[in-house]
Coordinates of C-alpha atoms (C1' of nucleotides) in Angstrom, one line a residue:
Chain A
X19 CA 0.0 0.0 0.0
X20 CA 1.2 3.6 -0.9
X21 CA 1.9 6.4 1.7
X22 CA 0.1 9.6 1.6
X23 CA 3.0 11.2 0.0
X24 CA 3.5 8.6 -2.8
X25 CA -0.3 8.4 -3.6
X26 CA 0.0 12.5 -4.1
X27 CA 3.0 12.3 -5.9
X28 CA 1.1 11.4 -9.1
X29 CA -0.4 14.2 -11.3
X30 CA -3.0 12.1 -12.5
X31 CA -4.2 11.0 -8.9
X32 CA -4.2 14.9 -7.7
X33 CA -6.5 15.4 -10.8
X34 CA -9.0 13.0 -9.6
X35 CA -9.2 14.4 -6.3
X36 CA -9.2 17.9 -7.3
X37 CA -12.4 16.8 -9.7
X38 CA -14.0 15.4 -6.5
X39 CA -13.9 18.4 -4.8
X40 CA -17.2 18.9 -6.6
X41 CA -18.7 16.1 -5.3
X42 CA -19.2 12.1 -5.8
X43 CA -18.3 10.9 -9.1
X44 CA -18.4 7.5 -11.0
X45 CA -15.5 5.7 -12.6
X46 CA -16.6 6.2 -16.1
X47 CA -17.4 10.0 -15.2
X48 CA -14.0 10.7 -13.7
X49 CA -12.1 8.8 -16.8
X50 CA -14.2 11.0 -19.3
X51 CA -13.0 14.3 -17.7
X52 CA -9.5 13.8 -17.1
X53 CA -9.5 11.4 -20.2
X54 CA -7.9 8.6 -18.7
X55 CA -8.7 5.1 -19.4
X56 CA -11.1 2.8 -17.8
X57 CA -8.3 0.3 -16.1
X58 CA -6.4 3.1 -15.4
X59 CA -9.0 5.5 -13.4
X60 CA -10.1 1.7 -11.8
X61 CA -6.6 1.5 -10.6
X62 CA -6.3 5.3 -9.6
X63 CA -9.2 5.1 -7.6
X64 CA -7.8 2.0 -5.9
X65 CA -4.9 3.1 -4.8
X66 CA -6.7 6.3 -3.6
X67 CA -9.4 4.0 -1.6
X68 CA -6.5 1.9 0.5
X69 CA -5.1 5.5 1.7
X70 CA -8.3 6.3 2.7
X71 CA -8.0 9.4 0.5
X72 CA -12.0 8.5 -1.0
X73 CA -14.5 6.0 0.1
X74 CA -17.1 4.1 -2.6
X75 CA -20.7 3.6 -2.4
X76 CA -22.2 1.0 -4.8
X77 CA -25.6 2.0 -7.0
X78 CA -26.1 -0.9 -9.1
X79 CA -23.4 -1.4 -11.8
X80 CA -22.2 2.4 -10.8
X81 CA -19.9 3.0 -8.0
X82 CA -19.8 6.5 -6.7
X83 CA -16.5 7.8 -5.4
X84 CA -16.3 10.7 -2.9
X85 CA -13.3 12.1 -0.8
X86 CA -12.7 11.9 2.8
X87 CA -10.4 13.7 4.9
X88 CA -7.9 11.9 6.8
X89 CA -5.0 12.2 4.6
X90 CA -5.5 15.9 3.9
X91 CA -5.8 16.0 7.9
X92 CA -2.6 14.2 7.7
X93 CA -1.0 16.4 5.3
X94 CA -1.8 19.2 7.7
X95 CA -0.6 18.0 10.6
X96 CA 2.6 17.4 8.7
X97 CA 2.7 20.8 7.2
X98 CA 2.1 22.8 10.5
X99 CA 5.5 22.7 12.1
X100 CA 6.8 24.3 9.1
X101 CA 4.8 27.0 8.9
X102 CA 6.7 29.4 11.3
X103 CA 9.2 29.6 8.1
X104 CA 6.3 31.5 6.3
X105 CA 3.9 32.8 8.7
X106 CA 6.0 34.4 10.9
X107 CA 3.3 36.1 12.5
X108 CA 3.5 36.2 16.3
X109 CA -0.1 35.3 16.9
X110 CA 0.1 32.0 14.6
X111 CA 3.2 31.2 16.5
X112 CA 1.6 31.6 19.7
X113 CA -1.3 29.5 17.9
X114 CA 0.8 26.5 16.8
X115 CA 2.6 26.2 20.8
X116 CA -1.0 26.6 21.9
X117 CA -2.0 23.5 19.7
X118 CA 1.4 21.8 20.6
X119 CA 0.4 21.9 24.4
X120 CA -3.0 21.1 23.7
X121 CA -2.1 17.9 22.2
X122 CA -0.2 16.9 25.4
Chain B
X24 CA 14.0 16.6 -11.2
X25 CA 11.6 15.4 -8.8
X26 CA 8.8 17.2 -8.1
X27 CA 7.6 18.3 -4.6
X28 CA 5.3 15.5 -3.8
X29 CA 7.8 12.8 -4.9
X30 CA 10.5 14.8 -3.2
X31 CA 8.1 14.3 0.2
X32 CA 7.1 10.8 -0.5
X33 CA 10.4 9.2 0.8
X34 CA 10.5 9.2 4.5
X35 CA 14.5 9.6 5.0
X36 CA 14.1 13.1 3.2
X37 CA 11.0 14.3 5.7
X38 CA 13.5 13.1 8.2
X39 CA 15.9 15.1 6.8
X40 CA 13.7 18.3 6.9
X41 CA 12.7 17.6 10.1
X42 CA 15.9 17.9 11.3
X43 CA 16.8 20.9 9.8
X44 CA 14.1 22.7 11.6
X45 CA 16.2 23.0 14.8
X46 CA 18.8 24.9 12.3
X47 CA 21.1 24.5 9.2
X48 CA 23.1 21.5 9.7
X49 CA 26.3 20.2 7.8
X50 CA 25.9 16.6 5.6
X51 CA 28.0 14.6 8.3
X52 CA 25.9 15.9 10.7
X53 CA 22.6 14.5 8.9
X54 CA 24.1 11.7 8.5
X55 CA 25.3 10.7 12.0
X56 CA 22.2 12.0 13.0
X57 CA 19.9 9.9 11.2
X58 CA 22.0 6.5 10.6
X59 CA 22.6 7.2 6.5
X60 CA 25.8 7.1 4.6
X61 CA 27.4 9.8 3.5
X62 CA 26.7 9.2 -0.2
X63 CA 23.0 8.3 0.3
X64 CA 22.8 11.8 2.4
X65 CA 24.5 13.7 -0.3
X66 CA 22.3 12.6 -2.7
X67 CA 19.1 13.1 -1.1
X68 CA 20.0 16.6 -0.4
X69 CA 21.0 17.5 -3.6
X70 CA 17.3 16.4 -4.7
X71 CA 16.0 18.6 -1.7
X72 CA 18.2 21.1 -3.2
X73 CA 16.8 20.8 -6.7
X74 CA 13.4 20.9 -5.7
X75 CA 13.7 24.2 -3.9
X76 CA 13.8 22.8 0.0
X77 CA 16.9 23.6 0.9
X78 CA 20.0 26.1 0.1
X79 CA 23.5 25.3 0.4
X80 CA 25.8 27.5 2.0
X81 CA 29.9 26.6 1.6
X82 CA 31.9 27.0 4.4
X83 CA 35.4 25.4 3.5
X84 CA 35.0 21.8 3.6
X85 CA 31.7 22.0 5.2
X86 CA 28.3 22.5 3.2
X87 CA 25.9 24.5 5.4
X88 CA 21.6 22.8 4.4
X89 CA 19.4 25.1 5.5
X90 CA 15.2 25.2 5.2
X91 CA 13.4 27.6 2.2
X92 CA 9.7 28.0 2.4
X93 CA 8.8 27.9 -1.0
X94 CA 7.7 24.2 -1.7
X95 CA 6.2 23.9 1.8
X96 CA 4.0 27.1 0.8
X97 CA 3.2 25.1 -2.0
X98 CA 2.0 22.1 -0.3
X99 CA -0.1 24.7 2.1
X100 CA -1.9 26.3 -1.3
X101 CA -2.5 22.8 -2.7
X102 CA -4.2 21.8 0.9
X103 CA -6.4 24.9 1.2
X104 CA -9.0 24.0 -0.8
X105 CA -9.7 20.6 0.8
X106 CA -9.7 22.3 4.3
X107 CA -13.6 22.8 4.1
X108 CA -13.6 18.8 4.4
X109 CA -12.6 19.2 8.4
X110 CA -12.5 22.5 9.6
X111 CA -16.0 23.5 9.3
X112 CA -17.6 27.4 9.2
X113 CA -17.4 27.9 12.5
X114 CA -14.1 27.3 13.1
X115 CA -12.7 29.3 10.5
X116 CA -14.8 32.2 11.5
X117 CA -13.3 31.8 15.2
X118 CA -9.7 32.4 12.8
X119 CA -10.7 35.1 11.4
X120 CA -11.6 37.2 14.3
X121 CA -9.0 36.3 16.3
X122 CA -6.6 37.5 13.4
X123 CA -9.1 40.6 13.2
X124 CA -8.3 41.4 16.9
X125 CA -4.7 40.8 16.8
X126 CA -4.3 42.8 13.6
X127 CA -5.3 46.1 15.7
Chain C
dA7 C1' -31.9 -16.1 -21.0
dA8 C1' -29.1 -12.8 -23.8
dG9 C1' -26.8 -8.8 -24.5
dG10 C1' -25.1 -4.5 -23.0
dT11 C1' -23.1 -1.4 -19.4
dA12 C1' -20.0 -0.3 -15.6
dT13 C1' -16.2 -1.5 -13.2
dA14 C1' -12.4 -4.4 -11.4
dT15 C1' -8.4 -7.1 -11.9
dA16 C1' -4.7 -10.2 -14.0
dC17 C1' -0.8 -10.1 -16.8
dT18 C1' 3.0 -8.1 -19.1
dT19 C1' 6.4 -4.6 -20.2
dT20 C1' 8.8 -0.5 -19.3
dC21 C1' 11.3 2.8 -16.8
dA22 C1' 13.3 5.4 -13.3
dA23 C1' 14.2 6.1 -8.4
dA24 C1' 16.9 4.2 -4.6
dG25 C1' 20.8 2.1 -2.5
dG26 C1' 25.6 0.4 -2.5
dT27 C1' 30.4 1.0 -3.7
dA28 C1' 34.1 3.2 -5.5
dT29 C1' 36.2 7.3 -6.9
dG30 C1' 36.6 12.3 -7.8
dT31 C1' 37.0 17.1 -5.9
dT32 C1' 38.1 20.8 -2.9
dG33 C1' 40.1 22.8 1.0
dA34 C1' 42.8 22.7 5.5
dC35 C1' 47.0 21.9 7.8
dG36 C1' 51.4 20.0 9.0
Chain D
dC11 C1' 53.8 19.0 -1.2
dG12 C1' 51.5 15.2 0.9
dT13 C1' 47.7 13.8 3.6
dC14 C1' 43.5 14.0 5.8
dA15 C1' 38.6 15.6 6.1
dA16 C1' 34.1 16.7 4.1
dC17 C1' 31.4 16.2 0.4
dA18 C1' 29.8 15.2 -4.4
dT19 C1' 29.2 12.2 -8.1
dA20 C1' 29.7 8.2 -11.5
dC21 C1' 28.5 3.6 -12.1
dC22 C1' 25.9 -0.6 -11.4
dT23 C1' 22.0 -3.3 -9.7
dT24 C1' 17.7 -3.9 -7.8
dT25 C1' 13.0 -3.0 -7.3
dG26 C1' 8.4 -1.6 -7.8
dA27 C1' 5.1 1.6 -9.6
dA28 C1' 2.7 2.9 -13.9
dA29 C1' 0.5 2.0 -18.2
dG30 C1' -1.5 -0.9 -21.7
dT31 C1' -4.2 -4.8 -23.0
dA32 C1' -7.2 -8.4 -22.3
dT33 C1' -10.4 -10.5 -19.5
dA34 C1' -13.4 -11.3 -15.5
dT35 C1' -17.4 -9.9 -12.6
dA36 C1' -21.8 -7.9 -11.5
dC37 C1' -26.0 -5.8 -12.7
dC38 C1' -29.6 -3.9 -15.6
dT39 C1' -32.9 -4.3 -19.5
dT40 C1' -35.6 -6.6 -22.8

DNA sequence: AAGGTATATACTTTCAAAGGTATGTTGACG
DNA sequence: CGTCAACATACCTTTGAAAGTATATACCTT
């Protein structure tokens, strides 16, 4: 199974979530608008299920794929140490040792 | 040359910028302080390098890495618009006043 | 039951990143 | 000037993700 990182790290896959953003879309839908092929969007969208970047519900032959947030979350957890480097502002500082204690 | 994602999706590198947030740090440093070899150091820093994570600074034998900010504000930007998915209305309206009242 | 639709997966090939090892380069210092 | 120290890079090998193609599965419709 990928890592968060490795599943972003593929244009194609960032597409497909980016296109989500708009809501639940099917296999064949998703494949039309970034004109990938069948197989390949299948396997996209596999990948992106194990990392638990989208979930599936079934409707008969269609399966709808929708995002869900614990990998973003991840992402931002990830990114928040760093962000002193660019928002240097005292008040986010104090706001990033606030959440630091807060998570002890 | 890697892109940012790929750069991020191999977990000795985000141990490498980890470390260099306590500072800039020289390439025998890293690699004591995180069990590599020298070579496998070197190279991974000259890929942090290329993708715009680190600069180099000389200092006779030594080779000073050090933090930028761009690619990490570039994984913030690609993050913001999934934010929605788990910080919800309220709490991004509790943000914005308190940066209202600290900004006077 | 038959055929069509929507999706998943198996199989193969390709390709490039990652690690290991050896060697090159540059500067310090006796 | 020779040697050591710090680092970079060239070369080779391995490995696994990605894409393409073909096929399997499940469900609807008539």
């Amino acid at each position: 199974m990928l890592t968060t990182f490795e599943v972003l790290s593929l244009p194609a896959r960032r597409e497909i979530l980016e296109r989500l953003r708009s809501g639940p879309s099917s296999v064949s839908e998703l494949s039309d608008a970034l004109g990938l092929s069948q197989p390949i969007t299948s396997k996209h969208l596999r990948v992106l299920k194990d990392a638990g970047f989208v979930s599936v519900r079934p409707d008969a032959q269609r399966r709808w794929y929708e995002l869900r947030p614990e990998p973003f979350v991840e992402v931002a957890q990830w990114l928040e140490p760093y962000r002193w480097m660019w928002e240097d502002r005292l008040d986010r500082l104090g706001r990033y040792l606030d959440d630091e204690e807060a998570s002890r």
